[in-house]
Coordinates of N, CA and C in Angstrom, one line a residue:
X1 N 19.5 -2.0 5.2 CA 18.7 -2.8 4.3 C 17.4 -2.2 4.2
X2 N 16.8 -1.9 3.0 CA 15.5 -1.3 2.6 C 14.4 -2.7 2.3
X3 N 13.3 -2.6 3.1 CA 12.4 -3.5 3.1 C 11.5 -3.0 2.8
X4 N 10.5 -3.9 2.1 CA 8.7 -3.7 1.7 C 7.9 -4.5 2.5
X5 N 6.6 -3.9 3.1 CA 6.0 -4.8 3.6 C 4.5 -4.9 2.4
X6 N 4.2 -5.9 1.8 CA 3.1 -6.1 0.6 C 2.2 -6.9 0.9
X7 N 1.0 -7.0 0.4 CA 0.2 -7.9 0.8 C -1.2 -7.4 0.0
X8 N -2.4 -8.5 -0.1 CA -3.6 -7.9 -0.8 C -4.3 -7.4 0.5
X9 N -5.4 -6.6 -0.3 CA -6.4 -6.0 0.8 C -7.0 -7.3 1.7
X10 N -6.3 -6.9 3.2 CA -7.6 -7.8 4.2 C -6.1 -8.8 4.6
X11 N -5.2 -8.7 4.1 CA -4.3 -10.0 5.1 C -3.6 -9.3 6.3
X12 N -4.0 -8.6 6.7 CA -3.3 -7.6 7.6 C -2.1 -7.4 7.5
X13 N -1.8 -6.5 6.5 CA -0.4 -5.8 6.6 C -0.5 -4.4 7.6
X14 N -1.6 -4.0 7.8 CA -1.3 -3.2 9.1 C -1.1 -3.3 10.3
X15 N -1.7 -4.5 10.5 CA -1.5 -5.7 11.7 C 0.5 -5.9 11.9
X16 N 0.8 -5.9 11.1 CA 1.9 -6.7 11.1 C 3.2 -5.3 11.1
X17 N 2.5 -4.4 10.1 CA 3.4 -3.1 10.4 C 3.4 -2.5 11.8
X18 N 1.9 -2.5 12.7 CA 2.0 -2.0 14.0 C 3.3 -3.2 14.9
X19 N 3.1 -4.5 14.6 CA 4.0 -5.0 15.5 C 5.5 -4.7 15.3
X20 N 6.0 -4.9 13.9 CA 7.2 -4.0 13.5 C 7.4 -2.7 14.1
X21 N 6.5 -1.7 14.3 CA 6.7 -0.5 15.5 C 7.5 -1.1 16.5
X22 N 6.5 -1.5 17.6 CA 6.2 -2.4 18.5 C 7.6 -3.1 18.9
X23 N 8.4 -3.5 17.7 CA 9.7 -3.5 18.1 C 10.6 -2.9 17.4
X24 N 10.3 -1.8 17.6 CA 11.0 -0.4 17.4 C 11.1 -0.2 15.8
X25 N 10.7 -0.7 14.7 CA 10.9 -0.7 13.5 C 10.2 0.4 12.9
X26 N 10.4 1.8 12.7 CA 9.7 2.8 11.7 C 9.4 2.1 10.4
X27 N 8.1 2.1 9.9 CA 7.2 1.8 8.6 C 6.8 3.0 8.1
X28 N 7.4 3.4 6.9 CA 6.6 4.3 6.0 C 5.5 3.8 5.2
X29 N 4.4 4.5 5.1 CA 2.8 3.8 4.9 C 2.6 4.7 4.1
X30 N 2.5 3.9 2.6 CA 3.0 4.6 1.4 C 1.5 5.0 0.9
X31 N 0.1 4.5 1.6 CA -1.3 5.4 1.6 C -1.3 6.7 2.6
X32 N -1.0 6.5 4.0 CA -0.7 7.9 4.7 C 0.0 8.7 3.6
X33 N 1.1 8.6 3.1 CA 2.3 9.2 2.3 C 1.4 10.0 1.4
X34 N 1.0 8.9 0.7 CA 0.0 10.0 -0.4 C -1.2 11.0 0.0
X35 N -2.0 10.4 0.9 CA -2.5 11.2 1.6 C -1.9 12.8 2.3
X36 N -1.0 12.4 2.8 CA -0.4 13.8 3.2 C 0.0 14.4 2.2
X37 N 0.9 14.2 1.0 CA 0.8 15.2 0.0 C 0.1 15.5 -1.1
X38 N -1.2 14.8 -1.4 CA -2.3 14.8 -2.0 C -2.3 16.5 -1.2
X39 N -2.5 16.6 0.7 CA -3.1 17.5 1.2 C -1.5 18.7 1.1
X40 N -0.7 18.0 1.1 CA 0.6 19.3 1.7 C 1.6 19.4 0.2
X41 N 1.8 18.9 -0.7 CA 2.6 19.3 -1.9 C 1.7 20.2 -3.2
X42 N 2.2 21.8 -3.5 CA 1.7 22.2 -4.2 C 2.0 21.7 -5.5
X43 N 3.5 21.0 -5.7 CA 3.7 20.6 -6.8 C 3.0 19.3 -7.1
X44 N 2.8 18.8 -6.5 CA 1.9 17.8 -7.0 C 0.6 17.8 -7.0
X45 N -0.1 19.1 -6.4 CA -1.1 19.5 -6.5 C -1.6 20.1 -7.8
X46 N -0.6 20.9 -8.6 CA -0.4 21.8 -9.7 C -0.7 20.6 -10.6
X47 N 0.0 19.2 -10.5 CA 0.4 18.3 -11.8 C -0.8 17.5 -11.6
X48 N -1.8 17.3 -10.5 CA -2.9 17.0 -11.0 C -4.3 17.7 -11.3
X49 N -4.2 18.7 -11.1 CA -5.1 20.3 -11.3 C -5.1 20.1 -13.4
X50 N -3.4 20.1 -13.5 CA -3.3 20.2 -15.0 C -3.9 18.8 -15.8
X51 N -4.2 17.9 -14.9 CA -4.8 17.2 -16.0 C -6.1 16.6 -15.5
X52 N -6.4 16.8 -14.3 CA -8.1 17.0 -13.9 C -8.8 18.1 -13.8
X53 N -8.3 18.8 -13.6 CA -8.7 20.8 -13.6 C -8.9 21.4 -12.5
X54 N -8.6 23.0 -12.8 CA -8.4 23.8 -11.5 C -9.4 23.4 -10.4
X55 N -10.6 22.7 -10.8 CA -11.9 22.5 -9.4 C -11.4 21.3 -8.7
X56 N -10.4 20.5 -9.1 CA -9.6 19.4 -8.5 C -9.8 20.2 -6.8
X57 N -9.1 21.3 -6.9 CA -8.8 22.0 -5.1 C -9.5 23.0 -5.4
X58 N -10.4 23.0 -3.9 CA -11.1 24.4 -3.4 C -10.3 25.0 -2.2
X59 N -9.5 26.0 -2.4 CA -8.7 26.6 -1.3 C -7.5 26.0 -0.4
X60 N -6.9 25.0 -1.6 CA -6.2 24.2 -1.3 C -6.6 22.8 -0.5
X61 N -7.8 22.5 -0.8 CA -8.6 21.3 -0.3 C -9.1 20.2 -1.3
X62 N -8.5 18.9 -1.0 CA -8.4 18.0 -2.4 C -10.1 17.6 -2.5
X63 N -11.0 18.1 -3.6 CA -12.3 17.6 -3.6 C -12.1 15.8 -4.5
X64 N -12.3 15.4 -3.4 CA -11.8 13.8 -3.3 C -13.2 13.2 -4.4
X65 N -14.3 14.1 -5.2 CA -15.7 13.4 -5.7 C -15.0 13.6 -6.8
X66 N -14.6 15.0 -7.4 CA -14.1 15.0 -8.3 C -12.7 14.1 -9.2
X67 N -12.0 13.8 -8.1 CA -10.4 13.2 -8.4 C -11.1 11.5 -8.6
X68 N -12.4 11.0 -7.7 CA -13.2 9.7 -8.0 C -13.8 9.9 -9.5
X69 N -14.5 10.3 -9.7 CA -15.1 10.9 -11.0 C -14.1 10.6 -12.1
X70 N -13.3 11.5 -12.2 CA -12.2 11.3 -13.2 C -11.3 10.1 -13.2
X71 N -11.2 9.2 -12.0 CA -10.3 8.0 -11.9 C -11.3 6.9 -12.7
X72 N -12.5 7.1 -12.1 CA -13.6 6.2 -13.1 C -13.8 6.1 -14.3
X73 N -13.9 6.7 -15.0 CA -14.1 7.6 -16.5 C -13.2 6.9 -17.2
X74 N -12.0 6.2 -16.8 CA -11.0 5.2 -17.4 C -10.1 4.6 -17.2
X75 N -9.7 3.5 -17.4 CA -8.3 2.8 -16.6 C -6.9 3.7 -17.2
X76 N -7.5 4.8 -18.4 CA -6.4 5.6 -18.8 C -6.0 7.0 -17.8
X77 N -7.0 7.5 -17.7 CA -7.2 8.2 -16.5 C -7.0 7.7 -14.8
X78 N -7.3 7.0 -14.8 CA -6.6 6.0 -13.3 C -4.8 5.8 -13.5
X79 N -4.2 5.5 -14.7 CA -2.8 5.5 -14.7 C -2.5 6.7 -15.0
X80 N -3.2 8.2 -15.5 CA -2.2 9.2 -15.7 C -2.0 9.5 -14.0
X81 N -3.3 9.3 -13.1 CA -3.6 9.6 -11.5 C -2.2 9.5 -11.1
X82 N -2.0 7.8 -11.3 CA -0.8 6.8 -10.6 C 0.0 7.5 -11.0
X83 N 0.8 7.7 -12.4 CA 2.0 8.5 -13.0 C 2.2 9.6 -12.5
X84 N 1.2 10.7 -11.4 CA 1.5 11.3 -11.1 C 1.6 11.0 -9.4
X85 N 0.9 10.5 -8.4 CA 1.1 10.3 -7.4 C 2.1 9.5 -6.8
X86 N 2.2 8.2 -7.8 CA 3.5 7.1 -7.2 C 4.9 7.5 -7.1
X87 N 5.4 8.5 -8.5 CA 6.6 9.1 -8.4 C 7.1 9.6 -7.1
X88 N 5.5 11.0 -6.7 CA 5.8 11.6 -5.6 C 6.1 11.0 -4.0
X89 N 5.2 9.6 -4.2 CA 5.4 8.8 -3.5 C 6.5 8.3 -3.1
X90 N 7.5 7.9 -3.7 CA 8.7 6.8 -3.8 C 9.3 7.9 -3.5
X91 N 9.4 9.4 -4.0 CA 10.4 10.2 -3.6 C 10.4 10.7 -2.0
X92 N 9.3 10.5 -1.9 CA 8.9 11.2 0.0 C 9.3 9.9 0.7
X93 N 9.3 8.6 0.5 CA 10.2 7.8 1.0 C 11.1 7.8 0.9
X94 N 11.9 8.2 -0.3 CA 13.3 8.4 -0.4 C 13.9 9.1 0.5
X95 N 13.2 10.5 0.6 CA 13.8 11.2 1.8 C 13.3 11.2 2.8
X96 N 12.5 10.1 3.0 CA 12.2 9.7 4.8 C 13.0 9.1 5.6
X97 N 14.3 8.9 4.7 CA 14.9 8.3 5.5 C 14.8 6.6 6.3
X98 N 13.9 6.4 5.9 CA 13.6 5.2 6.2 C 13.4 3.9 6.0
X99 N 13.8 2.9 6.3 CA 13.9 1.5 5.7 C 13.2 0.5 5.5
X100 N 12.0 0.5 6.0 CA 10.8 -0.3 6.0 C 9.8 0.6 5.0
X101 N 8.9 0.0 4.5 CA 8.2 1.0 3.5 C 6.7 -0.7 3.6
X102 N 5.6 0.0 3.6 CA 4.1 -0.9 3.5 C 3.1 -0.2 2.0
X103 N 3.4 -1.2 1.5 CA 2.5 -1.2 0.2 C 1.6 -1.9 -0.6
X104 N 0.4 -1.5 -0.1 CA -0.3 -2.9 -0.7 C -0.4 -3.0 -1.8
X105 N 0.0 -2.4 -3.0 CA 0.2 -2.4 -4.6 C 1.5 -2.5 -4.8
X106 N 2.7 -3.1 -4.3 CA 4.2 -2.6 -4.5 C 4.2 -3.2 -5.5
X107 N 3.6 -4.2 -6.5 CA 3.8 -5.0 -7.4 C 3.1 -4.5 -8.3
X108 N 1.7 -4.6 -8.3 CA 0.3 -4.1 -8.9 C 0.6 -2.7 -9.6
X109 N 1.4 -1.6 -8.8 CA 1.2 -0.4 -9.2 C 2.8 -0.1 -10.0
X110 N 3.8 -1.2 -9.5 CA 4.8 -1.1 -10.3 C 6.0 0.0 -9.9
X111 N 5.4 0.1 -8.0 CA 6.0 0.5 -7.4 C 7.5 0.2 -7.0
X112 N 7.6 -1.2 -7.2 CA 8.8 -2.0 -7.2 C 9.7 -2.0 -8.1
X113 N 9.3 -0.8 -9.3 CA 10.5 -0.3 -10.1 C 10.9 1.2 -9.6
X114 N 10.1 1.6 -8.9 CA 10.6 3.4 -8.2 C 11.6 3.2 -7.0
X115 N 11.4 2.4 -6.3 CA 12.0 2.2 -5.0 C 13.1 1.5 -5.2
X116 N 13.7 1.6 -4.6 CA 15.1 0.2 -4.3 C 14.5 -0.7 -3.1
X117 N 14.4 -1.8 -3.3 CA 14.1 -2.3 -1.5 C 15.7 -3.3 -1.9
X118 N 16.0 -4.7 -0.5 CA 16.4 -5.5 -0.9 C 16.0 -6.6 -0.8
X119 N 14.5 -6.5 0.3 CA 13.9 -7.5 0.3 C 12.8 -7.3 0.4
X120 N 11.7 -7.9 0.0 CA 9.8 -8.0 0.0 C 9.2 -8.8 0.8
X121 N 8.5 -8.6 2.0 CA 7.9 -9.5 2.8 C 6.5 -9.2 2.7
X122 N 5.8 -10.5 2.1 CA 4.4 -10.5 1.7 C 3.5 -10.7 2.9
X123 N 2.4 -10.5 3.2 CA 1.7 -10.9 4.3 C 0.5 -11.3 3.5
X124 N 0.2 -12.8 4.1 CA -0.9 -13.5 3.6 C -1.7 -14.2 4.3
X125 N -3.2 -14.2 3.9 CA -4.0 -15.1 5.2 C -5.2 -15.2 4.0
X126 N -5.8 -16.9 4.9 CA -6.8 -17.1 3.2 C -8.0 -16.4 2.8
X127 N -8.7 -16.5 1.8 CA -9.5 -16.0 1.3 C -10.5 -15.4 1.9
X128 N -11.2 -16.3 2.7 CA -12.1 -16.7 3.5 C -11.9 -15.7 4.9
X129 N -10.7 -15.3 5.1 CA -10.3 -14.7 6.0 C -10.2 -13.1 5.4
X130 N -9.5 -13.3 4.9 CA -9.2 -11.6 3.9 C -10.7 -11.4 3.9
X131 N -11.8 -12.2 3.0 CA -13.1 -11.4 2.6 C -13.7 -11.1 4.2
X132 N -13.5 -11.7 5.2 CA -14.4 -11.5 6.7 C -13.8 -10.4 6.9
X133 N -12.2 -9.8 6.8 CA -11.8 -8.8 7.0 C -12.4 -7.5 6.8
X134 N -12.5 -7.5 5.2 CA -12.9 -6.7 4.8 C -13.9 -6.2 5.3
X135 N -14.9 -7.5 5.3 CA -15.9 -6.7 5.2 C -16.8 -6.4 6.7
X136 N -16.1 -6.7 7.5 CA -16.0 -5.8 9.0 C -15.7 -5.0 8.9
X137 N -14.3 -4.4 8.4 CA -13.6 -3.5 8.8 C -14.5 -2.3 8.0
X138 N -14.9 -2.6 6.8 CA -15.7 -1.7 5.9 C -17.3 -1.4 5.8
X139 N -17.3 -2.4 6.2 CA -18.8 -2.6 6.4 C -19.4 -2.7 4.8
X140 N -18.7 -3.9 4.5 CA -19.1 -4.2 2.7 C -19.8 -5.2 2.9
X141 N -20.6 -5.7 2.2 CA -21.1 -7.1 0.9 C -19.6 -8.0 0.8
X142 N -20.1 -9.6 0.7 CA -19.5 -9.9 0.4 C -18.9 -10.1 -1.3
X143 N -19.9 -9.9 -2.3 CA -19.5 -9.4 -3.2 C -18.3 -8.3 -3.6
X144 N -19.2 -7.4 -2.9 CA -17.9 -5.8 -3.2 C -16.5 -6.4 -2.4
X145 N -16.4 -6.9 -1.0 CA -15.2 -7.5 -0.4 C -14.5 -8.6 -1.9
X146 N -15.2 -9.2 -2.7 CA -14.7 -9.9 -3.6 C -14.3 -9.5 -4.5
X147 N -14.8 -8.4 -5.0 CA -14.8 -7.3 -6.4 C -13.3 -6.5 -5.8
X148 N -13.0 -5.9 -4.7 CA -11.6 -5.2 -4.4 C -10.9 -6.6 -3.8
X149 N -10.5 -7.7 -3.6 CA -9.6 -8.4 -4.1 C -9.5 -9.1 -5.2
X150 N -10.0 -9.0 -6.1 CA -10.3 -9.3 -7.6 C -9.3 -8.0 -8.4
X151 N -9.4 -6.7 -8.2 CA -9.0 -5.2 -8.5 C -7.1 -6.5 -8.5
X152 N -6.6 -6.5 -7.4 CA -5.3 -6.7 -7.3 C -5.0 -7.9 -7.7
X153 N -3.2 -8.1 -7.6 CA -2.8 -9.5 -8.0 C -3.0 -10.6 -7.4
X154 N -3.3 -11.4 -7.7 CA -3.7 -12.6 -7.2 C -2.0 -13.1 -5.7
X155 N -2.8 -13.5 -4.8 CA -2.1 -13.2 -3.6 C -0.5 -14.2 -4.3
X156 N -0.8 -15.4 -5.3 CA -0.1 -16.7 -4.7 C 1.6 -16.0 -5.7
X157 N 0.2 -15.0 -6.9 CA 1.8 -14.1 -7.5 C 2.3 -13.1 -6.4
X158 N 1.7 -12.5 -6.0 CA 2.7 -11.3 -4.9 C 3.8 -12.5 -4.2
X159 N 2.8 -13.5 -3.2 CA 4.0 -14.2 -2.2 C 5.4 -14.9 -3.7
X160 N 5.0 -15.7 -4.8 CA 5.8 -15.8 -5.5 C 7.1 -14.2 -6.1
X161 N 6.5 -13.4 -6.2 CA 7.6 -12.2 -6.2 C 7.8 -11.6 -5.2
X162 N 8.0 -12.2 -4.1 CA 7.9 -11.5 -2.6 C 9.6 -12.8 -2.3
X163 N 10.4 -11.9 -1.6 CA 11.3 -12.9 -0.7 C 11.2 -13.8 0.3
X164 N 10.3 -13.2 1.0 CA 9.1 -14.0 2.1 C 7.8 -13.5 2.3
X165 N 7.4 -14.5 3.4 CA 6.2 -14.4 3.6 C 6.0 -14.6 4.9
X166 N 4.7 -13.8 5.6 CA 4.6 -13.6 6.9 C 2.9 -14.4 6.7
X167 N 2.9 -15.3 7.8 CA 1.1 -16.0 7.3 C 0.0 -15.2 8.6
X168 N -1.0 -14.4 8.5 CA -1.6 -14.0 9.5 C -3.0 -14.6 9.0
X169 N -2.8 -15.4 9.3 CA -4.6 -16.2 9.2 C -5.2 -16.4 10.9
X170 N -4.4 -15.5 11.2 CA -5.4 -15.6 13.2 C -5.1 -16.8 14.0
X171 N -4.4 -17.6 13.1 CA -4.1 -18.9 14.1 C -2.1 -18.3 13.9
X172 N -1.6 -18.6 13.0 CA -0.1 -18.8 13.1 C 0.2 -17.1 13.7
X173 N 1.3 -17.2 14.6 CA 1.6 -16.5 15.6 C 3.1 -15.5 15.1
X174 N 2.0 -14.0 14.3 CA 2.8 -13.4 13.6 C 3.5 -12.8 14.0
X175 N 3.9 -12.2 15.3 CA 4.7 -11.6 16.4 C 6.6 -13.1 16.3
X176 N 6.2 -14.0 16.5 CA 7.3 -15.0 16.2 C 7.7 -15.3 15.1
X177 N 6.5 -15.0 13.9 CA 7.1 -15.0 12.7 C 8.0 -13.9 12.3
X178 N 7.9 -12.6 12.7 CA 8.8 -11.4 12.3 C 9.9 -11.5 12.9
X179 N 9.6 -12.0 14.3 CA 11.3 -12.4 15.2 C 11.9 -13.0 14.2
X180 N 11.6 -14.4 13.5 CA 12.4 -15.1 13.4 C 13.1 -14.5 11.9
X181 N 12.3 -13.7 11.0 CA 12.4 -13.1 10.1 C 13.5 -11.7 10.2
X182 N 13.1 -11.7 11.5 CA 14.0 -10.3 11.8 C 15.3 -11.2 11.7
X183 N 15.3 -11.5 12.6 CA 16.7 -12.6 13.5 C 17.5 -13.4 12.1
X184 N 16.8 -14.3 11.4 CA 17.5 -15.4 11.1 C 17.4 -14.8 9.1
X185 N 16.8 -14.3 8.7 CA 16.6 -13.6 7.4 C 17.5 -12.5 7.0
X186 N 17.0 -11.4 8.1 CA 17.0 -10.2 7.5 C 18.1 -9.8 8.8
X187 N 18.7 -10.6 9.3 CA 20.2 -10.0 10.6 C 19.8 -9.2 11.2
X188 N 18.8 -8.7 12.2 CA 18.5 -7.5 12.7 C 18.6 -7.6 14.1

């Protein structure tokens, strides 16, 4: 059984993918993913060189100002980015072999038509909580913490296109929730 783990920035879906480790569950972390072939796939290096230009890589080093630069400049330019990195993405999971997959856009980016899963488990915690996340963890304004959960879908459509839901608001006790999710849901 192929699973997603989704969620908006700040509900802890990394929280929730470490405890899935934790009991023994491999998560493919579809931002690591890109990251590593952003830095290790020439072919996907080549297919974004051709439409941001050879200064994209200096000696095989992704200049991350320029690939920013050019994502900004347009939301048209931000989807040719996606059209080229998501494919690569879904396929390096494909041959990961692996069954669990974490994506905080699985919806947003339209990821959820590349992949096969059979089921989506949303991780959600409220607002109030997501923005304190953030903006610890990043060391943001609460504005800009507002401005990148604004960027994505609104959480109540993810959990509505999601099969379940996992609640990590710091009080409900997410470690029992995946048991019972593992156990009584998903037969594991």
């Amino acid at each position: 059984m192929k699973v997603a783990i989704t969620g908006g920035i700040g509900s802890g879906k990394s929280f929730v993918c470490r405890q899935l480790r934790d009991f023994g569950i491999k998560v493919y972390d579809c931002d690591d993913g890109a990251k590593r072939l952003l830095r290790s796939s020439t072919e996907l290096q080549e297919k974004l060189m051709a439409v941001v230009g050879r200064d994209l890589y200096n000696n095989g080093i992704l200049q991350k100002r320029i690939l920013a630069e050019y994502i900004l400049l347009s939301n048209d330019n931000a989807q040719r980015i996606d059209d080229i990195i998501h494919p690569a993405v879904a396929a390096d999971f494909q041959r990961s072999g692996l069954d669990w997959l974490e994506s905080a856009i699985f919806f947003d980016s339209g990821f959820d038509r590349r992949v096969h899963v059979d089921k989506v488990v949303c991780v959600t915690a409220p607002q109030e909580v997501r923005i304190a996340r953030i903006m610890h963890r990043d060391g943001i304004s609460r504005a800009r913490a507002l401005e990148w959960i604004g960027r994505q879908l609104p959480q109540d459509e993810v959990v509505r296109r999601s099969d379940y839901e996992i609640v990590n608001d710091g009080k409900a006790d997410v470690g029992q929730q995946l048991i019972s999710l593992l156990k009584e849901k998903l037969s594991f």
